Coordinates of C-alpha atoms (C1' of nucleotides) in Angstrom, one line a residue:
Chain A
M1 CA 12.6 -8.5 19.6
A2 CA 11.3 -7.6 23.0
E3 CA 12.9 -9.1 26.1
P4 CA 10.4 -11.7 27.3
M5 CA 12.6 -13.2 30.0
G6 CA 14.2 -11.5 32.8
S7 CA 17.7 -12.8 32.6
A8 CA 20.5 -13.5 30.1
L9 CA 20.8 -17.2 30.5
A10 CA 17.1 -18.0 30.3
R11 CA 16.8 -15.6 27.4
T12 CA 19.6 -17.0 25.3
T13 CA 18.3 -20.5 26.0
L14 CA 15.0 -19.5 24.6
A15 CA 16.6 -17.9 21.7
Q16 CA 18.7 -20.9 20.9
L17 CA 15.7 -23.3 21.0
K18 CA 13.6 -20.9 18.9
A19 CA 16.3 -20.6 16.3
R20 CA 16.8 -24.4 16.1
I21 CA 13.0 -24.8 15.7
S22 CA 12.7 -22.1 13.1
A23 CA 15.7 -23.5 11.2
G24 CA 13.7 -26.8 10.8
E25 CA 16.1 -28.9 12.9
W26 CA 13.0 -30.6 14.4
P27 CA 10.1 -30.8 11.8
V28 CA 6.6 -29.9 12.8
G29 CA 5.1 -32.8 14.6
S30 CA 8.3 -34.3 15.8
R31 CA 9.5 -34.5 19.3
I32 CA 12.3 -32.4 20.6
P33 CA 14.9 -33.8 23.0
T34 CA 14.0 -34.5 26.6
E35 CA 14.7 -32.0 29.3
P36 CA 17.8 -33.8 30.6
E37 CA 19.1 -34.0 27.0
L38 CA 18.6 -30.3 26.4
T39 CA 20.2 -29.6 29.8
E40 CA 23.3 -31.4 28.7
Q41 CA 23.3 -29.9 25.1
L42 CA 22.8 -26.3 26.3
G43 CA 24.9 -26.6 29.4
V44 CA 22.2 -25.1 31.7
G45 CA 20.1 -26.4 34.5
R46 CA 16.8 -28.2 34.0
S47 CA 14.7 -25.4 35.5
T48 CA 16.2 -23.0 32.9
V49 CA 15.4 -25.5 30.1
R50 CA 11.9 -25.9 31.5
E51 CA 11.3 -22.1 31.6
A52 CA 12.5 -21.7 28.0
V53 CA 10.3 -24.6 26.8
R54 CA 7.3 -23.1 28.7
S55 CA 7.8 -19.8 26.9
L56 CA 7.9 -21.7 23.5
A57 CA 4.6 -23.4 24.5
T58 CA 3.1 -20.0 25.4
L59 CA 4.1 -18.8 21.9
G60 CA 2.4 -21.8 20.4
M61 CA 5.6 -23.1 18.8
V62 CA 5.6 -26.3 20.8
E63 CA 3.2 -28.3 22.8
T64 CA 4.2 -30.6 25.7
L65 CA 2.2 -33.7 26.4
P66 CA 2.5 -35.1 29.9
A67 CA 4.7 -38.1 30.1
R68 CA 5.0 -38.2 26.3
G69 CA 7.3 -35.3 25.4
T70 CA 7.4 -31.9 23.8
F71 CA 6.4 -31.7 20.2
V72 CA 6.9 -29.0 17.6
R73 CA 3.7 -27.3 16.5
S74 CA 4.9 -24.4 14.4
L75 CA 8.2 -23.1 13.1
T76 CA 7.3 -19.6 14.0
P77 CA 5.2 -18.0 16.7
A78 CA 1.7 -19.4 15.9
P79 CA -0.6 -17.4 13.6
S80 CA -3.3 -18.4 16.1
L81 CA -1.8 -15.8 18.4
L82 CA -3.3 -13.2 16.2
F83 CA -6.7 -14.7 16.7
D84 CA -6.2 -14.9 20.4
A85 CA -5.2 -11.3 20.6
L86 CA -8.2 -10.1 18.4
Q87 CA -10.6 -12.1 20.6
T88 CA -9.9 -9.7 23.5
Y89 CA -11.5 -6.7 21.8
H90 CA -15.1 -5.6 21.4
P91 CA -16.8 -6.8 18.3
A92 CA -17.5 -3.2 17.3
E93 CA -13.8 -2.6 17.3
L94 CA -13.2 -5.6 15.1
I95 CA -15.8 -4.5 12.6
G96 CA -14.2 -1.0 12.3
I97 CA -10.9 -2.6 11.4
R98 CA -12.5 -5.1 9.1
R99 CA -14.1 -2.3 7.0
A100 CA -10.8 -0.6 6.6
L101 CA -9.0 -3.8 5.6
D102 CA -11.7 -4.8 3.2
V103 CA -11.5 -1.5 1.2
E104 CA -7.7 -1.8 1.2
A105 CA -7.9 -5.4 0.0
A106 CA -10.4 -4.6 -2.8
Q107 CA -8.1 -1.7 -4.0
T108 CA -5.0 -3.8 -4.0
A109 CA -6.7 -6.8 -5.5
A110 CA -8.0 -4.7 -8.4
A111 CA -4.6 -3.2 -9.0
Q112 CA -2.5 -6.4 -8.7
W113 CA -4.6 -9.5 -9.3
I114 CA -3.1 -12.4 -11.3
P115 CA -5.3 -14.9 -13.2
E116 CA -5.0 -17.6 -10.6
R117 CA -6.4 -15.3 -7.9
L118 CA -9.1 -13.9 -10.1
E119 CA -10.3 -17.4 -10.7
A120 CA -10.4 -18.0 -6.9
M121 CA -12.6 -14.9 -6.4
E122 CA -15.0 -16.0 -9.2
T123 CA -15.2 -19.5 -7.7
A124 CA -16.2 -17.9 -4.4
V125 CA -19.0 -16.0 -6.0
A126 CA -20.1 -19.0 -7.9
I127 CA -20.3 -21.0 -4.7
E128 CA -22.3 -18.3 -3.1
M129 CA -24.7 -18.3 -6.0
E130 CA -25.2 -22.0 -5.9
A131 CA -25.8 -21.9 -2.1
M132 CA -28.4 -19.2 -2.6
R133 CA -30.2 -21.1 -5.3
E134 CA -30.5 -24.1 -3.0
H135 CA -31.8 -21.8 -0.2
N136 CA -29.0 -22.9 2.1
A137 CA -28.1 -20.6 4.9
G138 CA -24.5 -21.5 4.8
I139 CA -21.8 -22.6 2.5
P140 CA -20.1 -26.0 2.3
G141 CA -17.5 -26.3 5.1
G142 CA -19.5 -24.3 7.6
V143 CA -18.0 -21.1 6.4
T144 CA -20.2 -18.1 7.0
R145 CA -21.5 -16.5 3.8
C146 CA -19.4 -13.6 2.8
T147 CA -16.3 -14.9 4.4
L148 CA -15.3 -16.9 1.4
F149 CA -15.5 -14.0 -1.0
H150 CA -13.8 -11.5 1.3
G151 CA -11.1 -14.1 2.0
A152 CA -10.4 -14.6 -1.7
I153 CA -10.1 -10.8 -2.2
A154 CA -7.6 -10.6 0.7
Q155 CA -5.6 -13.4 -0.9
A156 CA -5.7 -11.7 -4.2
S157 CA -4.2 -8.6 -2.7
G158 CA -0.9 -10.5 -2.4
N159 CA -0.4 -9.2 1.2
R160 CA -0.2 -12.2 3.5
L161 CA -0.7 -10.0 6.6
L162 CA -3.9 -8.6 5.0
A163 CA -5.1 -12.2 4.3
D164 CA -4.2 -13.4 7.8
L165 CA -5.9 -10.4 9.5
D166 CA -9.0 -11.1 7.4
T167 CA -9.1 -14.7 8.5
S168 CA -8.4 -13.9 12.1
L169 CA -11.0 -11.1 12.1
S170 CA -13.6 -13.4 10.5
R171 CA -12.9 -16.1 13.1
A172 CA -13.1 -13.6 16.0
L173 CA -16.3 -12.1 14.7
D174 CA -17.8 -15.6 14.2
S175 CA -16.8 -16.6 17.7
S176 CA -18.7 -13.6 19.0
G177 CA -21.7 -14.5 17.1
L178 CA -21.7 -11.3 15.1
G179 CA -20.4 -12.7 11.9
A180 CA -23.3 -14.9 11.4
H181 CA -25.7 -12.2 12.5
I182 CA -24.4 -9.8 9.8
A183 CA -24.6 -12.4 7.1
E184 CA -28.1 -13.4 8.0
S185 CA -29.4 -9.9 8.4
I186 CA -28.7 -9.1 4.8
D187 CA -30.9 -10.2 1.8
P188 CA -28.8 -12.9 0.1
A189 CA -29.8 -11.6 -3.3
V190 CA -28.6 -8.1 -2.5
L191 CA -25.4 -9.4 -0.9
L192 CA -24.7 -11.6 -3.9
N193 CA -25.3 -8.7 -6.3
E194 CA -22.9 -6.5 -4.4
H195 CA -20.3 -9.2 -4.5
D196 CA -20.8 -9.6 -8.2
R197 CA -20.4 -5.8 -8.8
I198 CA -17.3 -5.7 -6.7
L199 CA -15.8 -8.7 -8.6
T200 CA -16.6 -7.0 -11.9
S201 CA -14.8 -3.8 -11.0
I202 CA -11.8 -5.8 -9.7
R203 CA -11.7 -7.8 -13.0
A204 CA -11.8 -4.5 -14.9
R205 CA -8.9 -3.3 -12.7
D206 CA -11.0 -0.3 -11.8
V207 CA -9.4 0.5 -8.5
A208 CA -11.6 3.4 -7.5
A209 CA -14.8 1.5 -8.2
A210 CA -13.6 -1.5 -6.3
A211 CA -12.8 0.6 -3.3
H212 CA -16.1 2.5 -3.5
L213 CA -18.3 -0.5 -3.9
M214 CA -16.5 -2.4 -1.1
A215 CA -16.9 0.6 1.2
L216 CA -20.6 0.7 0.5
H217 CA -20.8 -3.1 1.0
S218 CA -19.1 -2.9 4.4
D219 CA -21.2 0.0 5.5
A220 CA -24.3 -2.0 4.7
A221 CA -23.2 -4.6 7.1
L222 CA -22.4 -2.0 9.6
R223 CA -25.8 -0.4 9.3
T224 CA -27.5 -3.7 10.1
L225 CA -25.8 -3.5 13.4
R226 CA -27.0 0.0 13.9
H227 CA -23.5 1.4 14.3
T228 CA -22.3 4.8 13.3
V229 CA -21.5 4.8 9.6
L230 CA -18.9 7.1 8.2
T231 CA -19.0 8.7 4.8
T232 CA -17.4 6.7 2.1
E233 CA -17.1 9.1 -0.8
M234 CA -13.5 10.1 -0.3
T235 CA -12.2 6.6 0.3
T236 CA -12.0 6.1 -3.5
L237 CA -9.7 9.1 -3.8
S238 CA -6.9 7.2 -2.1
Q239 CA -5.8 5.2 -5.1
Q240 CA -3.0 2.7 -5.1
P241 CA -0.1 4.2 -7.1
G242 CA 1.3 2.3 -9.9
Chain B
M1 CA -8.2 -20.0 24.3
A2 CA -5.3 -22.4 23.9
E3 CA -3.7 -24.1 26.9
P4 CA -0.1 -22.9 26.9
M5 CA 1.1 -24.9 29.8
G6 CA 1.3 -28.6 30.0
S7 CA 0.0 -29.4 33.4
A8 CA -2.9 -28.5 35.6
L9 CA -1.1 -26.9 38.5
A10 CA 1.0 -24.6 36.4
R11 CA -1.9 -23.8 34.2
T12 CA -4.2 -22.8 37.0
T13 CA -1.5 -20.8 38.6
L14 CA -1.0 -18.8 35.4
A15 CA -4.8 -18.4 35.1
Q16 CA -5.1 -17.0 38.6
L17 CA -2.3 -14.5 38.2
K18 CA -3.6 -13.5 34.8
A19 CA -7.1 -12.9 36.2
R20 CA -5.8 -10.9 39.1
I21 CA -3.8 -8.7 36.7
S22 CA -6.7 -8.2 34.2
A23 CA -9.0 -7.4 37.1
G24 CA -6.7 -4.5 38.0
E25 CA -5.6 -5.8 41.4
W26 CA -2.1 -4.6 40.5
P27 CA -2.2 -1.4 38.4
V28 CA 0.1 -1.0 35.3
G29 CA 3.6 -0.1 36.5
S30 CA 3.1 -1.5 40.0
R31 CA 5.0 -4.4 41.5
I32 CA 3.4 -7.8 42.1
P33 CA 4.2 -9.8 45.2
T34 CA 7.6 -11.5 45.4
E35 CA 8.0 -15.1 44.4
P36 CA 8.1 -16.4 48.0
E37 CA 4.9 -14.4 48.8
L38 CA 3.1 -15.8 45.7
T39 CA 4.4 -19.2 46.7
E40 CA 2.6 -18.9 50.0
Q41 CA -0.5 -17.1 48.7
L42 CA -1.1 -19.7 46.0
G43 CA 0.1 -22.7 47.9
V44 CA 2.4 -24.0 45.1
G45 CA 6.2 -24.3 44.9
R46 CA 8.4 -21.5 43.8
S47 CA 9.3 -23.3 40.6
T48 CA 5.6 -23.3 39.6
V49 CA 5.2 -19.7 40.4
R50 CA 8.3 -18.8 38.4
E51 CA 6.9 -20.7 35.4
A52 CA 3.6 -18.9 35.5
V53 CA 5.3 -15.5 35.9
R54 CA 7.6 -16.4 33.0
S55 CA 4.6 -17.1 30.8
L56 CA 3.1 -13.8 31.8
A57 CA 6.3 -12.1 30.8
T58 CA 6.2 -14.0 27.4
L59 CA 2.7 -12.7 27.0
G60 CA 4.0 -9.1 27.7
M61 CA 1.7 -8.6 30.7
V62 CA 4.6 -8.3 33.1
E63 CA 8.3 -7.6 33.0
T64 CA 10.6 -8.9 35.7
L65 CA 13.8 -7.0 36.6
P66 CA 16.5 -9.0 38.3
A67 CA 16.7 -8.3 42.0
R68 CA 14.0 -5.7 41.8
G69 CA 10.8 -7.5 41.3
T70 CA 8.1 -8.2 38.7
F71 CA 6.1 -5.2 37.3
V72 CA 2.8 -5.1 35.5
R73 CA 3.1 -3.8 32.0
S74 CA -0.3 -4.5 30.4
L75 CA -3.7 -5.7 31.6
T76 CA -4.1 -7.9 28.6
P77 CA -1.8 -10.0 26.4
A78 CA -3.1 -8.5 23.2
P79 CA -0.6 -5.7 22.4
S80 CA 2.4 -7.9 22.9
L81 CA 0.8 -10.7 20.9
L82 CA 0.0 -8.3 18.1
F83 CA 3.6 -7.1 17.9
D84 CA 4.9 -10.7 17.9
A85 CA 2.5 -11.6 15.1
L86 CA 3.3 -8.6 13.0
Q87 CA 7.0 -9.0 13.3
T88 CA 6.9 -12.2 11.2
Y89 CA 5.7 -10.3 8.1
H90 CA 7.6 -8.4 5.4
P91 CA 7.9 -4.7 6.0
A92 CA 6.1 -4.0 2.7
E93 CA 3.1 -5.9 4.0
L94 CA 3.1 -3.9 7.2
I95 CA 3.2 -0.7 5.3
G96 CA 0.2 -1.7 3.2
I97 CA -1.8 -2.3 6.3
R98 CA -0.6 0.8 8.0
R99 CA -1.9 3.0 5.1
A100 CA -5.4 1.5 5.4
L101 CA -5.5 1.9 9.2
D102 CA -4.2 5.4 9.1
V103 CA -7.1 6.5 6.8
E104 CA -9.6 4.7 9.0
A105 CA -8.1 6.3 12.1
A106 CA -8.2 9.8 10.5
Q107 CA -11.8 9.3 9.5
T108 CA -13.0 8.0 12.9
A109 CA -10.9 10.6 14.8
A110 CA -12.5 13.4 12.8
A111 CA -16.0 12.1 13.5
Q112 CA -15.6 11.1 17.1
W113 CA -12.8 13.1 18.8
I114 CA -13.2 14.5 22.3
P115 CA -11.4 17.6 23.6
E116 CA -8.9 15.6 25.6
R117 CA -7.8 13.6 22.5
L118 CA -7.7 16.6 20.3
E119 CA -5.3 18.2 22.7
A120 CA -3.1 15.1 22.5
M121 CA -2.9 15.4 18.7
E122 CA -2.1 19.1 18.9
T123 CA 0.6 18.4 21.4
A124 CA 2.1 15.8 19.0
V125 CA 2.3 18.3 16.2
A126 CA 3.7 21.0 18.5
I127 CA 6.5 18.6 19.6
E128 CA 7.2 17.8 15.9
M129 CA 7.4 21.5 15.1
E130 CA 9.8 22.1 18.0
A131 CA 12.0 19.2 16.9
M132 CA 12.2 20.5 13.4
R133 CA 13.1 24.0 14.6
E134 CA 16.0 22.6 16.5
H135 CA 17.1 20.5 13.5
N136 CA 16.9 17.4 15.5
A137 CA 16.4 14.1 13.6
G138 CA 14.3 12.6 16.3
I139 CA 11.8 13.4 18.9
P140 CA 12.4 13.3 22.7
G141 CA 12.2 9.7 23.9
G142 CA 13.7 8.3 20.8
V143 CA 10.3 8.1 19.1
T144 CA 10.6 8.3 15.3
R145 CA 9.1 11.3 13.8
C146 CA 5.5 10.7 12.6
T147 CA 4.9 8.0 15.1
L148 CA 3.7 10.3 17.8
F149 CA 1.2 12.1 15.6
H150 CA -0.2 8.9 14.0
G151 CA -0.4 7.3 17.4
A152 CA -2.4 10.2 18.8
I153 CA -4.9 10.0 15.9
A154 CA -5.3 6.2 16.5
Q155 CA -6.0 7.0 20.1
A156 CA -8.5 9.6 19.2
S157 CA -10.4 7.1 17.1
G158 CA -11.6 5.5 20.3
N159 CA -10.9 2.0 18.8
R160 CA -8.5 0.2 21.1
L161 CA -7.7 -2.4 18.5
L162 CA -6.8 0.4 16.0
A163 CA -4.6 2.1 18.6
D164 CA -2.9 -1.2 19.5
L165 CA -2.4 -2.1 15.9
D166 CA -0.9 1.3 15.2
T167 CA 1.6 1.0 18.1
S168 CA 2.5 -2.6 17.1
L169 CA 3.0 -1.6 13.5
S170 CA 5.2 1.3 14.4
R171 CA 7.3 -0.9 16.6
A172 CA 7.6 -3.6 14.0
L173 CA 8.6 -1.1 11.3
D174 CA 11.1 0.5 13.6
S175 CA 12.6 -2.9 14.5
S176 CA 13.0 -3.5 10.8
G177 CA 14.7 -0.2 10.3
L178 CA 12.2 1.0 7.8
G179 CA 10.3 3.4 10.1
A180 CA 13.3 5.6 10.5
H181 CA 14.1 5.4 6.8
I182 CA 10.7 6.6 5.9
A183 CA 10.8 9.5 8.3
E184 CA 14.2 10.6 7.1
S185 CA 13.4 10.3 3.4
I186 CA 10.7 13.0 3.6
D187 CA 11.4 16.7 3.9
P188 CA 10.5 17.6 7.5
A189 CA 8.8 20.8 6.4
V190 CA 6.5 19.0 4.0
L191 CA 5.7 16.3 6.5
L192 CA 4.9 18.8 9.2
N193 CA 2.7 20.8 6.8
E194 CA 0.8 17.6 5.9
H195 CA 0.3 16.7 9.5
D196 CA -0.9 20.2 10.2
R197 CA -3.5 20.1 7.4
I198 CA -4.7 16.7 8.6
L199 CA -5.1 18.0 12.1
T200 CA -7.0 21.0 10.9
S201 CA -9.5 18.8 9.0
I202 CA -9.9 16.6 12.0
R203 CA -10.5 19.6 14.3
A204 CA -13.1 20.8 11.8
R205 CA -14.7 17.3 12.0
D206 CA -14.3 17.2 8.2
V207 CA -14.3 13.4 7.8
A208 CA -13.9 13.3 4.0
A209 CA -11.0 15.8 4.1
A210 CA -9.3 14.0 6.9
A211 CA -9.5 10.7 5.0
H212 CA -8.3 12.2 1.8
L213 CA -5.4 14.1 3.3
M214 CA -4.3 11.1 5.3
A215 CA -4.4 8.9 2.2
L216 CA -2.2 11.3 0.3
H217 CA 0.1 11.5 3.2
S218 CA 0.5 7.8 3.4
D219 CA 0.9 7.4 -0.3
A220 CA 3.8 9.9 -0.1
A221 CA 5.6 7.6 2.3
L222 CA 4.8 4.6 0.1
R223 CA 6.2 6.4 -3.0
T224 CA 9.4 7.2 -1.2
L225 CA 9.9 3.6 -0.3
R226 CA 9.0 2.3 -3.7
H227 CA 11.5 4.5 -5.4
T228 CA 14.3 3.4 -3.0
V229 CA 14.4 0.0 -1.4
L230 CA 11.2 -1.8 -1.9
T231 CA 10.9 -1.8 -5.7
T232 CA 11.6 -5.4 -6.4
E233 CA 10.3 -6.8 -3.1
M234 CA 6.8 -5.3 -3.5
T235 CA 6.3 -6.7 -7.0
T236 CA 7.5 -10.1 -6.1
L237 CA 5.3 -10.1 -3.1
S238 CA 2.2 -9.7 -5.1
Q239 CA 3.0 -12.6 -7.4
Q240 CA 3.5 -15.2 -4.7
P241 CA 0.8 -17.8 -4.5
G242 CA -0.1 -18.5 -1.1
Chain C
dT1 C1' 32.1 4.0 51.3
dG2 C1' 30.8 -0.3 52.6
dT3 C1' 27.6 -3.5 54.8
dT4 C1' 23.3 -5.8 54.9
dA5 C1' 18.7 -7.2 53.4
dT6 C1' 15.8 -8.1 49.6
dT7 C1' 14.8 -10.2 45.3
dT8 C1' 15.5 -12.7 41.4
dG9 C1' 18.6 -16.3 38.8
dT10 C1' 20.2 -20.9 38.6
dT11 C1' 21.1 -25.5 39.9
dC12 C1' 20.3 -29.8 42.0
dG13 C1' 18.0 -33.8 44.4
dT14 C1' 13.9 -36.2 45.1
dA15 C1' 9.2 -37.6 45.0
dT16 C1' 5.0 -38.4 42.3
dG17 C1' 1.9 -39.5 38.5
dT18 C1' 1.3 -41.3 34.0
dA19 C1' 2.0 -43.5 29.5
dT20 C1' 4.3 -47.3 27.2
dG21 C1' 5.7 -52.0 26.5
Chain D
dT1 C1' 1.0 -56.8 36.9
dC2 C1' 5.4 -54.9 36.6
dA3 C1' 9.2 -52.2 34.9
dT4 C1' 10.9 -48.3 32.5
dA5 C1' 11.0 -43.7 30.8
dC6 C1' 9.4 -39.2 31.1
dA7 C1' 7.2 -35.1 32.6
dT8 C1' 5.5 -32.7 36.7
dA9 C1' 6.2 -30.6 41.0
dC10 C1' 8.4 -29.4 45.4
dG11 C1' 12.0 -27.5 48.1
dA12 C1' 16.7 -26.4 49.5
dA13 C1' 20.7 -24.1 48.5
dC14 C1' 23.9 -20.8 46.6
dA15 C1' 24.9 -16.9 43.2
dA16 C1' 24.2 -12.4 41.5
dA17 C1' 22.2 -8.0 41.2
dT18 C1' 20.0 -4.2 43.5
dA19 C1' 18.6 -0.9 47.0
dA20 C1' 18.7 1.1 51.5
dC21 C1' 21.1 2.4 55.5

DNA sequence: TGTTATTTGTTCGTATGTATG
DNA sequence: TCATACATACGAACAAATAAC
């Protein structure tokens, strides 16, 4: 781990508190001891305790409410940090990463899906189909069209980081307004057809086809934004081994 | 953005310092004013200043050296947040993402490199070649073999997120010990030859070849791992519901 | 070499505002 | 309204590490 604090005492104090939180000593939502109590428990001054608690708050692991106490919010540095970090980049940079991850997710999903995850992907497509029939712009839950299906594929890849990055990228793009713009710029029927073909290739465990179709699908979204599009032919040659 | 600090004064103090750093008032590597100076400038107590600076250190924007001062390390919190987030995942998940990003980086670098960035990539390969001739396991600066070249490609892509993700992934893999293991499991001569062929295709702006060669290169690293340490872990990972 | 100034590290006391009962 | 508990915030003081002379 990096050295976030400048001195040994403050650093070890932070490490101790982080370890006790991650160990589940204080469940999510519960209140940790007050500053004077921690001062006594850890044998350090109140300012040192405060600095450590502040760092935990910066990491999203705790939240301190004035005059009420400090409460545990997450046993690990918050996944929302990923979202915060992504939000600092230009949407075009986010889209470039998203395309690469989408292809990877499609490949891996095709190679490694289990029945439960395939069902989730088919459900996503079914929901999209229903939404299109009813001429709704969106999908129940306020989720932008496309997000649900792509998220299901990321889940099916079995890679949690891939799934979390997908979610965070979607949120970051949505907050920039580009996510909705992409979804609305594409003919729903065409989009749904592409999704269906991708799903078919995944179901058939056709890794190359899944990667190729997903690359074309992502490029279509890119084209609507008038960004430079890279060739996609060779992407399919990078098959997942095994 | 979330509100990391619990009170108004400390929060605004943090916001002011963060804004001044992001604005470039203090360049990366330079020293920010001392705590007493900031206390006077901002009109708040030294404890409050210290809490704000500590939060900046937790965000990776500054690093404070005891008795020397506090130095600017990054204009944004993003790279540090990415690293913290990535570190919570399994190395096998990191590698899966890295492969996708490496292919994307090679594609984009081939399509968009500028002379200055091409020079950086060629320098990286030259350094690797020199290190191999001297039979050194590592590269000057303690950088694991492979990291320098892949980083140069990510830089050449022009996508800051891609470059930051590459750096963070390398650091996260190194801290897990897998980065070095990968580099040492591959024949240096073979690795260097692959790097050289990738560089050649990038120089020729052959996008398809760059993507293909990089995919093969990454798969070689994956195969090495799969046949050694990760066999059971990768399979169980893909079966976990999430 | 050693002395001094600078800067951060740490602790403590106290005052203030706010939520709870 | 009052009393209590708690978090916020300030400032003083000393310790420790570093750099410059």
